[in-house]
């Protein structure tokens, strides 16, 4: 019989540093990493619901792109994507919009992959 203790005390998944670009550098010229956290299933379900709409015929339509953008932004701990000064510097409102403006395509893809992996979505 399995030990209930394993479920009462699961191993905590730590936040992870991810360098997605050499464009973001500190004073010494070192790349500054993004810090991401895992996304829970509860948070995922809220995003799924938010990005699933019904069309005029009553069919469910899922906006996969908006979902992926918001999922990635939700996982970013640093930089603080909610920071008004940072959003203003890029001329956008909202965390997902900020990421889309800040990052090049490959950088965003690398960050999104790291978020999926940390959250257990790309486990083999």
Short mmCIF file of N, CA and C in Angstrom, two decimals:
data_model
loop_
_atom_site.label_atom_id
_atom_site.label_comp_id
_atom_site.label_asym_id
_atom_site.label_seq_id
_atom_site.Cartn_x
_atom_site.Cartn_y
_atom_site.Cartn_z
N UNK A 1 0.84 -1.18 0.00
CA UNK A 1 0.00 0.00 0.00
C UNK A 1 0.89 1.25 0.00
N UNK A 2 0.52 2.23 -0.78
CA UNK A 2 1.30 3.46 -0.88
C UNK A 2 1.18 4.29 0.38
N UNK A 3 2.18 5.09 0.59
CA UNK A 3 2.19 5.95 1.77
C UNK A 3 1.45 7.25 1.50
N UNK A 4 0.49 7.56 2.32
CA UNK A 4 -0.25 8.81 2.21
C UNK A 4 0.67 10.00 2.42
N UNK A 5 1.74 9.77 3.14
CA UNK A 5 2.70 10.82 3.43
C UNK A 5 3.29 11.43 2.16
N UNK A 6 3.43 10.63 1.11
CA UNK A 6 3.96 11.14 -0.16
C UNK A 6 3.06 12.22 -0.75
N UNK A 7 1.75 12.11 -0.51
CA UNK A 7 0.80 13.10 -1.03
C UNK A 7 0.63 14.28 -0.09
N UNK A 8 0.92 14.05 1.18
CA UNK A 8 0.84 15.13 2.14
C UNK A 8 2.06 16.04 2.09
N UNK A 9 3.18 15.50 1.62
CA UNK A 9 4.44 16.25 1.55
C UNK A 9 5.10 16.08 0.19
N UNK A 10 4.47 16.60 -0.88
CA UNK A 10 5.07 16.43 -2.20
C UNK A 10 6.35 17.25 -2.34
N UNK A 11 7.19 16.83 -3.25
CA UNK A 11 8.41 17.58 -3.55
C UNK A 11 7.99 18.89 -4.22
N UNK A 12 8.49 19.99 -3.71
CA UNK A 12 8.16 21.31 -4.26
C UNK A 12 9.00 21.57 -5.50
N UNK A 13 8.34 22.05 -6.55
CA UNK A 13 9.06 22.44 -7.76
C UNK A 13 9.47 23.89 -7.59
N UNK A 14 10.76 24.13 -7.65
CA UNK A 14 11.31 25.47 -7.44
C UNK A 14 11.16 26.33 -8.69
N UNK A 15 11.15 27.64 -8.48
CA UNK A 15 11.19 28.56 -9.61
C UNK A 15 12.48 28.31 -10.37
N UNK A 16 12.47 28.67 -11.65
CA UNK A 16 13.60 28.38 -12.51
C UNK A 16 14.06 29.65 -13.23
N UNK A 17 15.36 29.82 -13.34
CA UNK A 17 15.91 30.92 -14.13
C UNK A 17 16.10 30.45 -15.56
N UNK A 18 15.68 31.30 -16.51
CA UNK A 18 15.77 30.96 -17.93
C UNK A 18 16.33 32.16 -18.68
N UNK A 19 17.42 31.95 -19.35
CA UNK A 19 17.97 33.02 -20.19
C UNK A 19 17.41 32.80 -21.59
N UNK A 20 16.56 33.72 -22.02
CA UNK A 20 15.94 33.59 -23.33
C UNK A 20 16.59 34.50 -24.36
N UNK A 21 17.44 35.41 -23.89
CA UNK A 21 18.07 36.35 -24.81
C UNK A 21 19.30 36.97 -24.18
N UNK A 22 20.27 37.27 -25.00
CA UNK A 22 21.44 38.02 -24.56
C UNK A 22 21.19 39.52 -24.68
N UNK A 23 20.02 39.91 -25.13
CA UNK A 23 19.70 41.33 -25.29
C UNK A 23 19.45 42.03 -23.96
N UNK A 24 19.04 41.29 -22.94
CA UNK A 24 18.75 41.86 -21.63
C UNK A 24 19.98 41.62 -20.75
N UNK A 25 20.75 42.69 -20.50
CA UNK A 25 22.03 42.54 -19.80
C UNK A 25 22.08 43.42 -18.55
N UNK A 26 22.83 42.93 -17.56
CA UNK A 26 23.07 43.73 -16.36
C UNK A 26 24.20 44.72 -16.63
N UNK A 27 24.62 45.44 -15.60
CA UNK A 27 25.65 46.47 -15.74
C UNK A 27 26.99 45.92 -16.22
N UNK A 28 27.22 44.64 -15.96
CA UNK A 28 28.50 44.01 -16.35
C UNK A 28 28.43 43.32 -17.71
N UNK A 29 27.27 43.41 -18.35
CA UNK A 29 27.12 42.79 -19.66
C UNK A 29 26.69 41.33 -19.62
N UNK A 30 26.32 40.85 -18.44
CA UNK A 30 25.85 39.46 -18.31
C UNK A 30 24.36 39.39 -18.63
N UNK A 31 23.95 38.32 -19.31
CA UNK A 31 22.51 38.18 -19.58
C UNK A 31 21.71 38.05 -18.29
N UNK A 32 20.56 38.71 -18.25
CA UNK A 32 19.67 38.65 -17.08
C UNK A 32 18.58 37.63 -17.37
N UNK A 33 18.44 36.64 -16.50
CA UNK A 33 17.43 35.60 -16.75
C UNK A 33 16.02 36.05 -16.37
N UNK A 34 15.06 35.44 -17.04
CA UNK A 34 13.68 35.49 -16.60
C UNK A 34 13.59 34.46 -15.48
N UNK A 35 12.71 34.69 -14.52
CA UNK A 35 12.44 33.70 -13.48
C UNK A 35 10.98 33.28 -13.67
N UNK A 36 10.78 31.96 -13.79
CA UNK A 36 9.43 31.44 -14.01
C UNK A 36 9.05 30.48 -12.89
N UNK A 37 7.76 30.28 -12.77
CA UNK A 37 7.22 29.36 -11.77
C UNK A 37 6.29 28.37 -12.47
N UNK A 38 6.03 27.21 -11.86
CA UNK A 38 5.09 26.27 -12.46
C UNK A 38 3.65 26.77 -12.34
N UNK A 39 2.83 26.37 -13.27
CA UNK A 39 1.40 26.72 -13.28
C UNK A 39 0.61 25.53 -12.76
N UNK A 40 -0.31 25.79 -11.85
CA UNK A 40 -1.14 24.72 -11.29
C UNK A 40 -2.27 24.36 -12.26
N UNK A 41 -2.86 23.21 -12.06
CA UNK A 41 -4.00 22.80 -12.89
C UNK A 41 -5.17 23.74 -12.69
N UNK A 42 -5.36 24.23 -11.48
CA UNK A 42 -6.46 25.17 -11.22
C UNK A 42 -6.29 26.44 -12.06
N UNK A 43 -5.06 26.97 -12.09
CA UNK A 43 -4.79 28.16 -12.90
C UNK A 43 -4.99 27.85 -14.38
N UNK A 44 -4.55 26.67 -14.79
CA UNK A 44 -4.71 26.25 -16.18
C UNK A 44 -6.18 26.17 -16.58
N UNK A 45 -7.00 25.60 -15.72
CA UNK A 45 -8.44 25.49 -16.01
C UNK A 45 -9.08 26.87 -16.15
N UNK A 46 -8.66 27.82 -15.32
CA UNK A 46 -9.18 29.19 -15.44
C UNK A 46 -8.81 29.80 -16.79
N UNK A 47 -7.58 29.57 -17.23
CA UNK A 47 -7.15 30.07 -18.54
C UNK A 47 -7.90 29.39 -19.67
N UNK A 48 -8.06 28.07 -19.57
CA UNK A 48 -8.80 27.34 -20.60
C UNK A 48 -10.22 27.89 -20.74
N UNK A 49 -10.86 28.11 -19.61
CA UNK A 49 -12.22 28.64 -19.62
C UNK A 49 -12.25 30.05 -20.22
N UNK A 50 -11.30 30.88 -19.84
CA UNK A 50 -11.24 32.26 -20.33
C UNK A 50 -11.06 32.32 -21.84
N UNK A 51 -10.31 31.38 -22.40
CA UNK A 51 -9.98 31.43 -23.82
C UNK A 51 -10.84 30.49 -24.67
N UNK A 52 -11.91 29.97 -24.07
CA UNK A 52 -12.87 29.15 -24.81
C UNK A 52 -14.17 29.93 -24.89
N UNK A 53 -14.61 30.21 -26.10
CA UNK A 53 -15.83 30.98 -26.34
C UNK A 53 -16.79 30.15 -27.18
N UNK A 54 -18.01 30.59 -27.24
CA UNK A 54 -19.01 29.95 -28.11
C UNK A 54 -19.28 30.87 -29.29
N UNK A 55 -19.31 30.28 -30.48
CA UNK A 55 -19.63 31.07 -31.66
C UNK A 55 -21.15 31.21 -31.79
N UNK A 56 -21.60 31.84 -32.85
CA UNK A 56 -23.04 32.10 -33.03
C UNK A 56 -23.86 30.83 -33.14
N UNK A 57 -23.25 29.75 -33.52
CA UNK A 57 -23.95 28.46 -33.65
C UNK A 57 -23.87 27.62 -32.37
N UNK A 58 -23.19 28.14 -31.38
CA UNK A 58 -23.08 27.42 -30.12
C UNK A 58 -21.89 26.48 -30.03
N UNK A 59 -21.02 26.51 -31.04
CA UNK A 59 -19.83 25.66 -31.03
C UNK A 59 -18.74 26.32 -30.17
N UNK A 60 -18.04 25.49 -29.43
CA UNK A 60 -16.94 26.01 -28.64
C UNK A 60 -15.74 26.29 -29.54
N UNK A 61 -15.15 27.48 -29.34
CA UNK A 61 -13.97 27.88 -30.09
C UNK A 61 -12.87 28.22 -29.09
N UNK A 62 -11.74 27.55 -29.23
CA UNK A 62 -10.62 27.75 -28.31
C UNK A 62 -9.55 28.58 -28.99
N UNK A 63 -9.18 29.69 -28.36
CA UNK A 63 -8.14 30.58 -28.89
C UNK A 63 -6.80 30.11 -28.32
N UNK A 64 -6.18 29.19 -29.02
CA UNK A 64 -4.93 28.56 -28.56
C UNK A 64 -3.79 29.57 -28.42
N UNK A 65 -3.72 30.52 -29.33
CA UNK A 65 -2.64 31.50 -29.30
C UNK A 65 -2.73 32.39 -28.07
N UNK A 66 -3.90 32.95 -27.81
CA UNK A 66 -4.07 33.80 -26.63
C UNK A 66 -3.84 33.01 -25.34
N UNK A 67 -4.29 31.77 -25.33
CA UNK A 67 -4.07 30.90 -24.18
C UNK A 67 -2.58 30.72 -23.93
N UNK A 68 -1.82 30.40 -24.96
CA UNK A 68 -0.38 30.16 -24.82
C UNK A 68 0.34 31.42 -24.36
N UNK A 69 -0.07 32.58 -24.89
CA UNK A 69 0.56 33.84 -24.48
C UNK A 69 0.29 34.12 -23.00
N UNK A 70 -0.96 33.95 -22.59
CA UNK A 70 -1.30 34.25 -21.20
C UNK A 70 -0.71 33.22 -20.23
N UNK A 71 -0.66 31.96 -20.64
CA UNK A 71 -0.05 30.92 -19.80
C UNK A 71 1.41 31.26 -19.55
N UNK A 72 2.12 31.66 -20.59
CA UNK A 72 3.53 32.00 -20.46
C UNK A 72 3.71 33.22 -19.56
N UNK A 73 2.91 34.25 -19.79
CA UNK A 73 3.02 35.47 -18.98
C UNK A 73 2.70 35.20 -17.52
N UNK A 74 1.72 34.34 -17.27
CA UNK A 74 1.32 34.03 -15.89
C UNK A 74 2.46 33.39 -15.11
N UNK A 75 3.32 32.68 -15.78
CA UNK A 75 4.40 31.96 -15.13
C UNK A 75 5.61 32.85 -14.82
N UNK A 76 5.69 34.01 -15.43
CA UNK A 76 6.87 34.87 -15.24
C UNK A 76 6.79 35.58 -13.89
N UNK A 77 7.81 35.33 -13.06
CA UNK A 77 7.94 35.96 -11.76
C UNK A 77 8.79 37.22 -11.89
N UNK A 78 9.85 37.12 -12.70
CA UNK A 78 10.75 38.24 -12.94
C UNK A 78 11.15 38.24 -14.40
N UNK A 79 11.07 39.38 -15.06
CA UNK A 79 10.71 40.70 -14.56
C UNK A 79 9.22 40.76 -14.22
N UNK A 80 8.85 41.71 -13.40
CA UNK A 80 7.45 41.90 -13.01
C UNK A 80 6.69 42.47 -14.19
N UNK A 81 5.96 41.60 -14.89
CA UNK A 81 5.25 42.02 -16.09
C UNK A 81 4.06 42.93 -15.79
N UNK A 82 3.67 43.01 -14.52
CA UNK A 82 2.58 43.91 -14.13
C UNK A 82 3.07 45.33 -13.87
N UNK A 83 4.37 45.52 -13.88
CA UNK A 83 4.98 46.81 -13.60
C UNK A 83 4.55 47.84 -14.64
N UNK A 84 3.91 48.90 -14.18
CA UNK A 84 3.38 49.94 -15.08
C UNK A 84 4.49 50.62 -15.87
N UNK A 85 5.62 50.86 -15.23
CA UNK A 85 6.74 51.52 -15.91
C UNK A 85 7.27 50.66 -17.06
N UNK A 86 7.36 49.36 -16.82
CA UNK A 86 7.83 48.45 -17.85
C UNK A 86 6.84 48.38 -19.02
N UNK A 87 5.55 48.29 -18.69
CA UNK A 87 4.53 48.27 -19.74
C UNK A 87 4.55 49.57 -20.54
N UNK A 88 4.69 50.68 -19.83
CA UNK A 88 4.71 51.98 -20.49
C UNK A 88 5.94 52.11 -21.40
N UNK A 89 7.08 51.58 -20.98
CA UNK A 89 8.30 51.65 -21.78
C UNK A 89 8.13 50.94 -23.12
N UNK A 90 7.31 49.90 -23.14
CA UNK A 90 7.06 49.16 -24.38
C UNK A 90 5.76 49.58 -25.06
N UNK A 91 5.03 50.51 -24.44
CA UNK A 91 3.81 51.03 -25.05
C UNK A 91 2.66 50.05 -25.10
N UNK A 92 2.52 49.21 -24.07
CA UNK A 92 1.46 48.20 -24.04
C UNK A 92 0.77 48.19 -22.68
N UNK A 93 -0.37 47.54 -22.65
CA UNK A 93 -1.09 47.28 -21.40
C UNK A 93 -1.29 45.77 -21.28
N UNK A 94 -0.93 45.23 -20.14
CA UNK A 94 -1.14 43.81 -19.91
C UNK A 94 0.14 43.00 -20.01
N UNK A 95 0.19 41.94 -19.20
CA UNK A 95 1.39 41.13 -19.11
C UNK A 95 1.69 40.37 -20.40
N UNK A 96 0.68 39.74 -20.98
CA UNK A 96 0.90 38.98 -22.21
C UNK A 96 1.32 39.90 -23.35
N UNK A 97 0.69 41.07 -23.43
CA UNK A 97 1.05 42.03 -24.47
C UNK A 97 2.48 42.51 -24.30
N UNK A 98 2.90 42.68 -23.06
CA UNK A 98 4.26 43.11 -22.79
C UNK A 98 5.26 42.06 -23.27
N UNK A 99 5.03 40.80 -22.95
CA UNK A 99 5.93 39.74 -23.40
C UNK A 99 6.02 39.70 -24.92
N UNK A 100 4.87 39.85 -25.58
CA UNK A 100 4.85 39.79 -27.05
C UNK A 100 5.65 40.94 -27.65
N UNK A 101 5.66 42.08 -26.99
CA UNK A 101 6.39 43.24 -27.49
C UNK A 101 7.88 43.15 -27.13
N UNK A 102 8.19 42.61 -25.96
CA UNK A 102 9.57 42.52 -25.48
C UNK A 102 10.41 41.52 -26.25
N UNK A 103 9.81 40.38 -26.56
CA UNK A 103 10.57 39.24 -27.06
C UNK A 103 10.42 39.01 -28.55
N UNK A 104 11.49 38.53 -29.16
CA UNK A 104 11.43 38.07 -30.55
C UNK A 104 10.77 36.70 -30.56
N UNK A 105 10.42 36.22 -31.72
CA UNK A 105 9.69 34.96 -31.86
C UNK A 105 10.41 33.79 -31.18
N UNK A 106 11.69 33.64 -31.47
CA UNK A 106 12.44 32.53 -30.89
C UNK A 106 12.61 32.65 -29.40
N UNK A 107 12.74 33.87 -28.91
CA UNK A 107 12.87 34.10 -27.47
C UNK A 107 11.57 33.72 -26.76
N UNK A 108 10.45 34.13 -27.35
CA UNK A 108 9.16 33.79 -26.75
C UNK A 108 8.96 32.28 -26.75
N UNK A 109 9.31 31.63 -27.86
CA UNK A 109 9.16 30.18 -27.96
C UNK A 109 10.00 29.47 -26.90
N UNK A 110 11.20 29.95 -26.68
CA UNK A 110 12.08 29.35 -25.67
C UNK A 110 11.50 29.53 -24.27
N UNK A 111 10.97 30.71 -23.98
CA UNK A 111 10.36 30.96 -22.67
C UNK A 111 9.11 30.10 -22.48
N UNK A 112 8.27 30.04 -23.51
CA UNK A 112 7.04 29.24 -23.44
C UNK A 112 7.36 27.76 -23.22
N UNK A 113 8.39 27.27 -23.89
CA UNK A 113 8.79 25.87 -23.71
C UNK A 113 9.25 25.62 -22.28
N UNK A 114 10.03 26.52 -21.73
CA UNK A 114 10.50 26.38 -20.35
C UNK A 114 9.33 26.36 -19.37
N UNK A 115 8.32 27.19 -19.61
CA UNK A 115 7.13 27.22 -18.75
C UNK A 115 6.39 25.88 -18.84
N UNK A 116 6.20 25.38 -20.05
CA UNK A 116 5.51 24.09 -20.21
C UNK A 116 6.27 22.97 -19.52
N UNK A 117 7.58 22.95 -19.69
CA UNK A 117 8.39 21.92 -19.06
C UNK A 117 8.32 21.99 -17.54
N UNK A 118 8.46 23.19 -16.99
CA UNK A 118 8.42 23.37 -15.54
C UNK A 118 7.06 22.98 -14.96
N UNK A 119 6.01 23.19 -15.75
CA UNK A 119 4.65 22.88 -15.30
C UNK A 119 4.25 21.44 -15.60
N UNK A 120 5.15 20.67 -16.19
CA UNK A 120 4.87 19.26 -16.44
C UNK A 120 4.11 18.99 -17.72
N UNK A 121 4.02 19.95 -18.62
CA UNK A 121 3.26 19.74 -19.85
C UNK A 121 4.07 19.09 -20.95
N UNK A 122 5.39 19.10 -20.84
CA UNK A 122 6.23 18.49 -21.88
C UNK A 122 7.03 17.31 -21.35
N UNK A 123 6.55 16.70 -20.27
CA UNK A 123 7.24 15.52 -19.74
C UNK A 123 7.05 14.36 -20.69
N UNK A 124 8.10 13.54 -20.80
CA UNK A 124 8.03 12.35 -21.65
C UNK A 124 7.37 11.21 -20.93
#
